[in-house]
Amino acid sequence: MKKINSKAVRQFVLVMVMTVLLAMGRALILGGMPIPAWFIPLPLLAYLLFSFYSLVLLDKYEQWIHSKVCVKYVGYFLGFLYLVNLVYRLNAKKYQPWNIIRNNFFQFELLLMLALPILLAILWRKNTRLRNKLRSWSSEHLVPDGYLLLTSLFSLSPLAISYWKDSHYESLIENGSYTEFFSQTPIFAPIHFIATYVFLRYLHKAFREFKANRTNVHSMLFISLALATLSHIGYQASMAGATGSYFSRHLFPGAIVFQIACLFFLNVIISLAINRQILSVALIASLNVTLITANFLKFRYRSEPLTPNDFKWVGNIGMIFSFISVRVVLVTLVFLILLVIVYRRLRKRFFVGAIVQSFWKRIAGISVIVSLIVGMGWAIREEKDHKIAGWIPILSQVNNWRNVDWKGYAFVARYRTLAFLWLQQLSKTSMEVPQNYSEKTMKAIVKKYTELAEEINAERTGQLSEQTVIYILSESLADPRRIPGVTLSQNVLPNIEQIMGQTTSGLMKSDHYGGGTANIEFQVYSGLPFYNYNSSISSVYLDVAPNMKKLPSISDLYAEDHRVAIHPYYDTSYNRNSIYKQLGIERFYTLNSAQYPILVTETDYQGNFISDRKTYDLILEQVRSTDHTFVSAITMQNHVQWASLEPAVITATGEGFTAEENENLTSYARLLSFTDQATRDFLNQLRQLDKKVTVVFYGDHLPGLYPESAFVTDPSLQYKTDYFIWSNFETEDYHYDLVNSSDMNALMLETTNNKVSPYYALLTEVLHKDRVGQAERDATIAEELKLVQYDLSTGKGYLLNYKNFFNVATETAE
């Protein structure tokens, strides 16, 4: 057994304590907090020790310092710190990685700390007696250890100090309390120091194995770490460029380490599974380039990150290609071809042979890593009040620093990394269990709203099933004139504006910007709000609906042979082919349906997609052929990507918009003008029918063409669309300032004076007393809605025992 060198241990402890004390002093200054008088001597003493230690090393390794090797290693060190700075600041607006002075490439804070020992070394350079004493002392008491000095310098770098402060000193900065600062630092700072030291030593060893072209675990781990670091930069860069800091942070504490660690674990699993280094590298590179590109494109067109549920679209390659340009496809193909060529050239020259000889060692390694990942998922699943156990390394820091889930998963992906978002989505349930959830509670809710339904129905005369109702989700429809800085050559929605002025109408809250169509559709039909689900849910149709005990829908009020859905696109998008069957809608007209195909010609297109006029014609066919019909229609005309050269007289510009953004805005405005005219003509034809018809018309979200700067003055504008409820018979007009998409059924029933079920009585109470945008919202009603939603989504389904809860009482019912 190798004997422990006591001098090396003493040296290590001394340098670690010295570094920790200096870091504590700098953290206090960085946090803007006064340093307690009793603590001031400690960092001062630590700095004197640091200066003496540096002075001794400068003298001991003077000849080496003057060599090119030293310059090379200093360059490595500065380059590594700059790389960390790069991946940290990718979210910064207009970040310029080539501006090395502005981005502190030379680490001036560290140079300032080294100023005293460098000055002393220059002054004492010719003092032979003193230099001999220093050399004698260093030979007796110091053990050459470059890793130790490197660890100290790295731990005192600005980003490291900022990381320590953010991770453990939050109460100090926010509450002015020194208790946490002086109790946690002696524990966590040494742990960080030791971990960094061990990491640097092993990293150098692994690098030597890699450089020597040896196929073993060490070189594999080095390659996996290098690929993970590069991939991390790619993922964050694919979402960057349009955001700034949040609480003065471009990435949350621990986020860099967390994502690199997750990618590293994945790379190691792939490498151990394949057990061939070059083939593993090729697969890892292909996988990451593909995902980074997909994430970039999704962010560009929808301002959303890639999520695990997006992989359900893989089976619909034609639809995916319709969203991306030919150039992207060609570049991808060229990359894959080059990758194959490079792989064939390298596989017999570098890292030949198996990485690990033993099959069981590979299984054991994979099992350990999978267990770690599962453990992290379990910790996320068990969080309380958005916090997990504080003892979990790195993950606790990333998750607990700030609660930002309410800001949406695009924000989470940018500031907590895409890897964290994926861990959330794969770990969390769709809803937390509400308080007081029980069969007794649900029975009381049924009783309460059965009585309320009777009261409401006593004043209403209509039955919805005795008229035709058409729900139209108008893709991306939202008046551009509401966006600050946008100028149109003319009003592109004059007819819809006039209709809104004569009907129940207003603004509807959307949950997403530039996307989230299916979530809005789900809320409109079911009456269940998206805000009650966990923030990790990206698509209710994909994450929640398939497993629901019951998916309520306004279409339930119609016989199954009187339910029709129309979508001039593919039926597999957002799992609609399955969801509509779950809703009892068998007649689903789409472009690729074998039983109910939509037949189109070139004249049926407006821009890149089927025109709204064509969709309206399809609706009219259904309405004219059947009485008392429910029709669900989703348009596609105004979907990304926008391309319209006519009407040429319509132009649009935005203040601060790029040329591409103005071009998209102009095309979008022109397409809206066609929607406006087609909607007017459609309603005029419905007006002539000898049957009662009601149209619920709404935009699902804003188009994703506006830059973030357009919403600086009022961020809520990116989540407001237009809606109206029109009937070809006389109705009451209601104008609420803002409604949620889940309020639409209750509002439609109220506008048309139709009777309600106990379930819609609850939604009517939500509309009246707990509507979004209200100054005061009723917490009791909000909790009752959450209980109903949980019971239907992931609960025990107690409501299924009360069939009448979802049925509207008729005149003959007892």
GROMACS .gro file of C-alpha atoms in nm, residues 469-474 477 493-508 524 616 675-676 678-684 686-687 693-699 721-728 731-735 739 744 747-748 751-752:
model
   62
  469VAL     CA    1  -7.251   2.442  -3.359
  470ILE     CA    2  -6.927   2.504  -3.545
  471TYR     CA    3  -6.598   2.548  -3.364
  472ILE     CA    4  -6.329   2.709  -3.583
  473LEU     CA    5  -5.970   2.726  -3.464
  474SER     CA    6  -5.823   2.988  -3.694
  477LEU     CA    7  -5.507   3.457  -3.603
  493LEU     CA    8  -5.933   4.237  -4.050
  494PRO     CA    9  -6.212   4.493  -4.112
  495ASN     CA   10  -6.488   4.233  -4.149
  496ILE     CA   11  -6.388   4.031  -3.843
  497GLU     CA   12  -6.357   4.356  -3.648
  498GLN     CA   13  -6.712   4.447  -3.748
  499ILE     CA   14  -6.840   4.102  -3.655
  500MET     CA   15  -6.672   4.127  -3.314
  501GLY     CA   16  -6.839   4.460  -3.256
  502GLN     CA   17  -7.184   4.297  -3.300
  503THR     CA   18  -7.135   3.967  -3.114
  504THR     CA   19  -6.998   3.814  -2.796
  505SER     CA   20  -6.629   3.870  -2.854
  506GLY     CA   21  -6.302   3.988  -2.710
  507LEU     CA   22  -5.954   3.863  -2.634
  508MET     CA   23  -5.866   3.506  -2.545
  524VAL     CA   24  -6.170   2.481  -2.579
  616TYR     CA   25  -6.517   2.688  -4.491
  675THR     CA   26  -5.912   3.496  -4.391
  676ASP     CA   27  -6.111   3.810  -4.321
  678ALA     CA   28  -6.354   3.431  -4.647
  679THR     CA   29  -6.495   3.452  -4.293
  680ARG     CA   30  -6.737   3.727  -4.396
  681ASP     CA   31  -6.861   3.524  -4.695
  682PHE     CA   32  -6.885   3.207  -4.484
  683LEU     CA   33  -7.106   3.372  -4.222
  684ASN     CA   34  -7.323   3.529  -4.492
  686LEU     CA   35  -7.473   3.046  -4.285
  687ARG     CA   36  -7.712   3.335  -4.228
  693VAL     CA   37  -7.626   2.780  -3.638
  694THR     CA   38  -7.365   2.912  -3.394
  695VAL     CA   39  -6.999   2.967  -3.479
  696VAL     CA   40  -6.727   2.979  -3.212
  697PHE     CA   41  -6.430   3.139  -3.386
  698TYR     CA   42  -6.090   3.191  -3.218
  699GLY     CA   43  -5.720   3.228  -3.288
  721THR     CA   44  -5.572   3.636  -2.957
  722ASP     CA   45  -5.914   3.731  -3.097
  723TYR     CA   46  -6.242   3.540  -3.069
  724PHE     CA   47  -6.612   3.585  -3.136
  725ILE     CA   48  -6.930   3.379  -3.094
  726TRP     CA   49  -7.171   3.441  -3.383
  727SER     CA   50  -7.521   3.302  -3.441
  728ASN     CA   51  -7.763   3.334  -3.730
  731THR     CA   52  -7.852   3.620  -2.897
  732GLU     CA   53  -7.717   3.820  -2.607
  733ASP     CA   54  -7.377   3.986  -2.648
  734TYR     CA   55  -7.117   3.949  -2.374
  735HIS     CA   56  -6.785   4.130  -2.364
  739VAL     CA   57  -6.123   3.484  -2.118
  744MET     CA   58  -6.528   2.911  -2.437
  747LEU     CA   59  -6.948   3.145  -2.272
  748MET     CA   60  -7.106   2.990  -2.582
  751THR     CA   61  -7.455   3.354  -2.522
  752THR     CA   62  -7.699   3.114  -2.691
   0.00000   0.00000   0.00000
